[in-house]
Coordinates of C-alpha atoms in Angstrom, one line a residue:
M757 CA 28.8 197.4 3.2
G758 CA 25.9 198.7 5.1
E759 CA 25.3 202.6 5.7
S760 CA 26.1 202.1 9.5
Q761 CA 29.4 200.3 8.9
K762 CA 30.5 203.4 6.3
F763 CA 29.2 205.8 8.9
Q764 CA 31.8 204.3 11.5
L765 CA 34.6 203.9 9.1
G766 CA 34.1 207.5 8.2
T767 CA 34.0 208.5 11.9
V768 CA 37.1 206.4 12.8
G769 CA 39.0 208.0 9.6
A770 CA 37.9 211.7 10.8
L771 CA 39.1 211.0 14.5
S772 CA 42.4 209.6 13.2
L773 CA 43.0 212.5 10.8
S774 CA 42.4 214.8 13.7
V775 CA 44.8 213.3 16.2
V776 CA 47.7 213.0 13.8
S777 CA 47.2 216.5 12.3
S778 CA 46.7 218.2 15.5
V779 CA 49.7 216.3 17.3
S780 CA 51.7 217.1 14.3
I781 CA 51.0 220.9 14.1
V782 CA 51.6 221.1 17.9
I783 CA 55.1 219.6 17.5
C784 CA 55.7 222.0 14.3
N785 CA 54.5 225.1 16.5
K786 CA 56.6 224.1 19.4
A787 CA 59.7 224.2 17.2
L788 CA 58.6 227.3 15.7
I789 CA 57.7 229.2 19.1
S790 CA 60.1 227.7 21.5
T791 CA 63.0 227.1 19.4
L792 CA 63.1 230.1 16.8
G793 CA 61.2 232.6 19.1
F794 CA 58.1 233.2 16.6
T795 CA 55.5 233.8 19.4
F796 CA 52.9 235.5 17.3
A797 CA 50.1 232.6 17.6
T798 CA 47.1 234.6 16.7
T799 CA 48.5 236.1 13.4
L800 CA 49.8 232.6 12.7
T801 CA 46.4 231.2 13.0
S802 CA 45.1 233.7 10.7
W803 CA 47.7 232.6 8.0
H804 CA 46.5 228.9 8.6
L805 CA 43.1 229.8 7.9
L806 CA 44.0 231.9 4.6
V807 CA 46.0 228.8 3.5
T808 CA 43.2 226.7 4.2
F809 CA 40.7 228.6 2.2
C810 CA 43.0 228.9 -0.7
S811 CA 43.6 225.0 -0.8
L812 CA 39.9 224.5 -0.7
H813 CA 39.4 227.1 -3.5
I814 CA 41.9 225.0 -5.4
A815 CA 40.0 221.8 -4.6
L816 CA 36.7 223.5 -5.7
W817 CA 38.2 224.5 -9.0
M818 CA 39.3 220.9 -9.5
K819 CA 35.5 220.0 -8.7
W820 CA 36.7 217.8 -5.7
F821 CA 33.5 219.2 -3.9
E822 CA 30.4 221.0 -4.6
H823 CA 29.9 224.7 -3.6
K824 CA 26.6 224.9 -1.7
P825 CA 25.8 228.3 -0.6
F826 CA 23.3 229.1 2.0
D827 CA 22.3 232.0 4.6
A828 CA 25.2 234.3 4.2
S829 CA 24.4 236.1 7.7
S830 CA 24.8 232.8 9.7
V831 CA 27.8 232.1 7.8
M832 CA 29.4 235.3 8.5
S833 CA 28.4 235.1 12.2
F834 CA 29.7 231.6 12.5
G835 CA 32.9 232.5 10.9
I836 CA 33.2 235.8 13.1
L837 CA 32.6 233.9 16.2
N838 CA 35.1 231.2 15.5
G839 CA 37.7 233.8 15.1
I840 CA 37.0 235.8 18.2
S841 CA 36.9 232.4 20.1
I842 CA 40.4 231.8 19.1
G843 CA 41.7 235.2 19.9
L844 CA 40.0 235.0 23.4
L845 CA 41.7 231.7 24.1
N846 CA 45.1 233.1 23.2
L847 CA 44.2 236.3 25.4
S848 CA 43.4 233.7 28.2
L849 CA 46.7 232.0 28.1
G850 CA 48.3 235.5 27.9
F851 CA 46.4 236.9 31.2
N852 CA 46.5 233.4 33.2
S853 CA 48.7 231.0 34.5
V854 CA 49.2 227.6 32.6
G855 CA 47.3 225.9 35.2
F856 CA 44.4 228.2 35.0
Y857 CA 44.3 228.0 31.1
Q858 CA 44.1 224.0 31.4
M859 CA 41.1 224.6 33.8
T860 CA 39.6 226.8 31.1
K861 CA 40.2 224.1 28.6
L862 CA 38.7 221.6 30.7
A863 CA 35.5 223.7 31.4
I864 CA 34.5 223.6 27.7
I865 CA 33.1 220.0 28.1
P866 CA 30.7 220.9 30.9
C867 CA 29.7 224.0 29.6
T868 CA 28.9 222.3 26.2
V869 CA 27.0 219.6 27.9
L870 CA 25.0 222.2 29.8
L871 CA 24.3 224.3 26.8
E872 CA 23.2 221.3 24.8
T873 CA 20.8 220.2 27.5
L874 CA 19.2 223.8 28.0
F875 CA 18.9 224.8 24.4
F876 CA 18.5 221.5 22.7
R877 CA 17.1 219.2 24.9
K878 CA 20.0 216.6 24.5
K879 CA 20.2 214.0 27.2
F880 CA 23.5 212.5 28.3
S881 CA 23.2 209.2 30.2
R882 CA 24.9 208.6 33.5
S883 CA 27.5 206.5 31.7
I884 CA 28.5 209.2 29.5
Q885 CA 28.8 211.6 32.3
F886 CA 30.6 209.0 34.4
S887 CA 33.2 208.7 31.7
L888 CA 33.5 212.4 31.1
T889 CA 34.2 213.0 34.7
I890 CA 37.1 210.3 34.6
L891 CA 38.5 211.9 31.7
L892 CA 38.5 215.5 33.0
L893 CA 40.0 214.1 36.3
G894 CA 42.8 212.7 34.4
V895 CA 43.7 215.6 32.3
G896 CA 43.4 217.8 35.3
V897 CA 45.9 215.7 37.4
A898 CA 48.2 215.5 34.3
T899 CA 48.2 219.2 33.3
V900 CA 47.0 221.4 36.1
T901 CA 49.8 222.7 38.2
D902 CA 49.0 225.9 39.6
L903 CA 45.9 228.2 39.8
Q904 CA 46.8 231.9 40.1
L905 CA 43.5 233.7 39.6
N906 CA 42.8 237.3 38.6
A907 CA 39.7 239.1 37.7
L908 CA 40.6 240.2 33.9
G909 CA 42.1 236.6 33.4
S910 CA 39.0 235.0 34.8
F911 CA 36.5 237.2 32.7
L912 CA 38.4 236.5 29.4
S913 CA 38.4 232.7 30.1
L914 CA 34.8 232.9 30.8
L915 CA 34.1 234.7 27.4
A916 CA 36.7 232.0 25.7
V917 CA 34.6 229.1 27.0
L918 CA 31.2 230.7 26.1
T919 CA 32.4 231.4 22.6
T920 CA 33.9 228.2 22.0
C921 CA 31.2 226.2 23.0
V922 CA 28.9 228.1 20.9
A923 CA 30.9 228.0 17.9
Q924 CA 31.4 224.3 18.0
I925 CA 27.7 223.6 18.7
M926 CA 27.0 225.7 15.8
T927 CA 29.5 223.7 13.6
N928 CA 27.5 220.6 14.3
T929 CA 23.9 222.5 14.0
I930 CA 24.7 224.2 10.7
Q931 CA 25.8 221.2 8.9
K932 CA 22.8 219.3 10.0
K933 CA 20.2 221.9 9.5
F934 CA 21.4 223.1 5.9
K935 CA 22.7 219.7 5.0
V936 CA 26.3 221.0 4.1
S937 CA 29.2 218.9 4.4
S938 CA 32.3 219.8 6.5
T939 CA 34.2 220.9 3.6
Q940 CA 31.6 223.2 2.3
L941 CA 30.9 225.0 5.6
L942 CA 34.7 225.2 6.1
Y943 CA 34.9 226.9 2.7
Q944 CA 32.4 229.5 3.2
S945 CA 33.2 230.3 6.9
C946 CA 37.2 230.3 6.3
P947 CA 37.4 234.0 4.9
Y948 CA 35.6 235.7 7.7
Q949 CA 37.5 233.5 10.4
A950 CA 40.7 234.7 8.5
I951 CA 40.0 238.3 8.2
T952 CA 38.9 238.4 12.0
L953 CA 42.0 237.2 13.3
F954 CA 44.1 238.9 10.6
I955 CA 42.6 242.1 11.8
I956 CA 43.0 241.4 15.6
G957 CA 46.2 239.3 15.4
P958 CA 49.0 241.7 15.4
F959 CA 47.4 243.7 18.0
L960 CA 46.7 240.8 20.2
D961 CA 50.2 239.4 19.7
G962 CA 51.7 242.8 20.1
L963 CA 49.7 243.2 23.6
L964 CA 50.9 239.4 24.6
T965 CA 54.7 239.7 23.6
N966 CA 55.5 243.3 23.2
Q967 CA 56.7 242.5 19.8
N968 CA 55.8 243.4 16.2
V969 CA 55.1 240.4 13.9
F970 CA 55.9 242.6 10.9
A971 CA 59.4 243.6 12.4
F972 CA 60.4 239.9 13.3
A973 CA 63.6 238.6 11.5
Y974 CA 62.1 236.0 9.0
T975 CA 64.9 233.6 8.4
P976 CA 64.8 230.8 6.0
Q977 CA 64.2 228.0 8.9
V978 CA 61.6 230.4 10.1
L979 CA 60.0 230.8 6.9
F980 CA 60.1 226.8 6.4
F981 CA 58.4 225.8 9.7
I982 CA 55.9 228.6 8.8
V983 CA 54.7 227.2 5.6
L984 CA 55.0 223.6 7.1
S985 CA 52.5 224.8 9.7
C986 CA 50.2 226.2 7.4
L987 CA 50.2 223.3 5.3
I988 CA 49.3 220.9 8.2
S989 CA 46.6 223.4 9.3
V990 CA 44.6 222.4 6.2
S991 CA 44.2 219.2 7.5
V992 CA 43.5 220.4 11.1
N993 CA 40.8 222.8 10.1
F994 CA 39.3 220.3 7.8
S995 CA 39.3 217.4 10.4
T996 CA 37.9 219.7 13.0
F997 CA 34.7 220.3 11.1
L998 CA 34.7 216.7 9.9
V999 CA 34.7 215.4 13.4
I1000 CA 32.0 217.7 14.8
G1001 CA 29.8 217.1 12.0
K1002 CA 30.1 213.3 12.3
T1003 CA 30.0 213.2 16.0
S1004 CA 29.3 216.2 18.2
A1005 CA 30.8 219.2 20.0
V1006 CA 31.4 217.2 23.2
T1007 CA 33.1 214.2 21.4
Y1008 CA 35.4 216.7 19.7
Q1009 CA 36.5 218.0 23.1
V1010 CA 36.9 214.5 24.3
L1011 CA 39.4 214.2 21.6
G1012 CA 41.0 217.3 22.3
H1013 CA 41.9 216.2 25.7
L1014 CA 43.2 212.9 24.1
K1015 CA 45.5 214.9 21.8
T1016 CA 46.7 216.8 24.8
C1017 CA 47.9 213.6 26.6
L1018 CA 49.5 212.4 23.3
V1019 CA 51.6 215.6 23.1
L1020 CA 52.2 215.4 26.7
A1021 CA 53.7 211.9 26.2
F1022 CA 55.5 212.5 23.0
G1023 CA 57.3 215.6 25.0
Y1024 CA 58.1 213.0 27.7
T1025 CA 59.5 210.2 25.5
L1026 CA 61.2 211.9 22.5
L1027 CA 61.8 215.6 23.8
H1028 CA 62.8 214.7 27.4
D1029 CA 60.4 217.3 28.9
P1030 CA 60.5 217.1 32.7
F1031 CA 57.8 215.0 34.2
S1032 CA 56.4 213.3 37.2
W1033 CA 54.4 210.2 38.2
R1034 CA 51.6 212.5 38.8
N1035 CA 51.7 213.3 34.8
I1036 CA 51.8 210.0 34.1
L1037 CA 48.9 208.8 36.3
G1038 CA 46.8 211.7 34.8
I1039 CA 47.6 210.6 31.3
L1040 CA 46.3 206.9 32.1
I1041 CA 43.4 208.1 34.0
A1042 CA 42.4 210.4 31.0
V1043 CA 42.9 207.4 28.6
L1044 CA 40.6 205.3 30.6
G1045 CA 38.0 208.0 30.5
M1046 CA 38.4 208.4 26.8
V1047 CA 38.0 204.5 26.2
L1048 CA 34.8 204.4 28.5
Y1049 CA 33.4 207.4 26.7
S1050 CA 34.0 205.7 23.2
Y1051 CA 32.5 202.3 24.4
F1052 CA 29.3 204.0 25.9
F1053 CA 28.8 206.5 23.0
N1054 CA 29.2 203.9 20.4
H1055 CA 27.0 201.6 22.5
E1056 CA 24.2 203.9 22.7
S1057 CA 24.5 205.2 19.1
Q1058 CA 24.1 201.4 18.0
R1059 CA 21.0 201.2 20.5
K1060 CA 19.3 204.3 19.0
A1061 CA 20.0 203.1 15.4
I1062 CA 18.5 199.9 16.0
E1063 CA 15.4 201.4 17.8
A1064 CA 15.0 203.9 14.7
S1065 CA 15.1 201.1 12.2
Q1066 CA 12.6 199.2 14.3
L1067 CA 10.3 202.3 14.4
L1068 CA 10.4 203.5 10.8
P1069 CA 8.3 200.7 9.4
L1070 CA 5.6 201.1 12.0
Q1071 CA 5.5 204.9 11.1
T1072 CA 5.4 204.3 7.5
K1073 CA 2.4 201.7 8.0
E1074 CA 0.6 204.4 10.2
S1075 CA 1.1 207.1 7.8
E1076 CA -0.3 205.1 5.0
A1077 CA -3.3 204.0 6.9
D1078 CA -4.0 207.6 8.1
P1079 CA -3.1 210.5 5.9
L1080 CA -3.7 213.0 8.7
L1081 CA -1.1 211.4 10.9
G1082 CA 1.5 211.8 8.3
V1083 CA 0.5 215.6 8.1
E1084 CA 1.0 215.9 11.7
N1085 CA 4.4 214.4 11.8
G1086 CA 5.5 216.3 8.8
T1087 CA 5.8 213.7 6.2
G1088 CA 2.8 214.8 4.5
M1089 CA 3.1 218.4 4.5
L1090 CA 2.9 219.8 0.8
G1091 CA 4.7 222.7 -0.6
E1092 CA 3.1 226.0 -2.0
D1093 CA 3.1 224.2 -5.4
G1094 CA 1.3 221.3 -3.9
V1095 CA 3.8 218.6 -5.3
G1096 CA 6.5 218.2 -2.9
P1097 CA 7.0 218.2 0.9
K1098 CA 7.5 221.2 2.5
V1099 CA 10.9 221.8 4.3
P1100 CA 10.6 223.4 7.6
E1101 CA 12.4 226.7 7.7
W1102 CA 15.6 227.3 9.7
N1103 CA 15.5 229.5 12.5
S1104 CA 18.9 231.1 12.7
N1105 CA 18.3 233.4 15.6
K1106 CA 17.5 230.2 17.7
D1107 CA 20.8 228.5 16.8
L1108 CA 22.8 231.6 16.9
H1109 CA 21.6 232.2 20.6
A1110 CA 22.1 228.5 21.3

């Protein structure tokens, strides 16, 4: 099996794991929040991250993966930013209508595309742009019901979109720059995310619900669903980093909207949630956009892989014929000891500002 086939199988596995785990945790949390009245979402997320870190620490102790430390300030900034983005999304939902919150989530994709275009010079073809437009249209038709605007809610939504986009772009950038796996990055950033949410969680949940998370009546049934939610979250957090690392932040957002449609469809069919033909039409349009995006994305990835494989022998011959050309391309640069190639330094400020 070739490297490209292994990569495609790994990507399909990561996408499948993300869909299954995310839909499962939504169902679990819906029972916990709607049925049992445990509405402390931010505090629950901090527990998710704490359990994820403990699980990864056990996996490290069992030598299932290798610990690879790198720039501590970048990891800390990344972890805190992730935690803040989750808190801002919860605040956005609390201070806005459900319809405006859905519009906030839809805005993450075009914002991510804009940031990657401006700061990373990444180009998106017309086919990709067309499929994303179809997808966003479908999700908007299926989920957006009302748009009640207010100044504070709009400001919080703007901050939530920006922090979420930057955090997801950094996930992909850090993995590639430092050559760390999704597991290694998640293991190192989890404590900072958990601490951030654990500090702001009780205050934020109290502000939104007018209840104290520590005064809640924790019945055996509530505890069971909390533990189940935390266990599922290990798979959710791992698959999130895995998907973004293997694909991109835009692809992860596309997958997120697919999961939204699946959750809606599950609610309509099994839980008998109220629905209309508008909801069904929106889901079908969104699935069409997702299929088109997957097709165009895979087609362009294969084309780039073929072009890269054809270009590599030519570059090798040119660098062998002219050593100066190899130096200019970065392949012939020597380190300070004059032995190995010199690895370019990573500019943390650039990636943090992206």
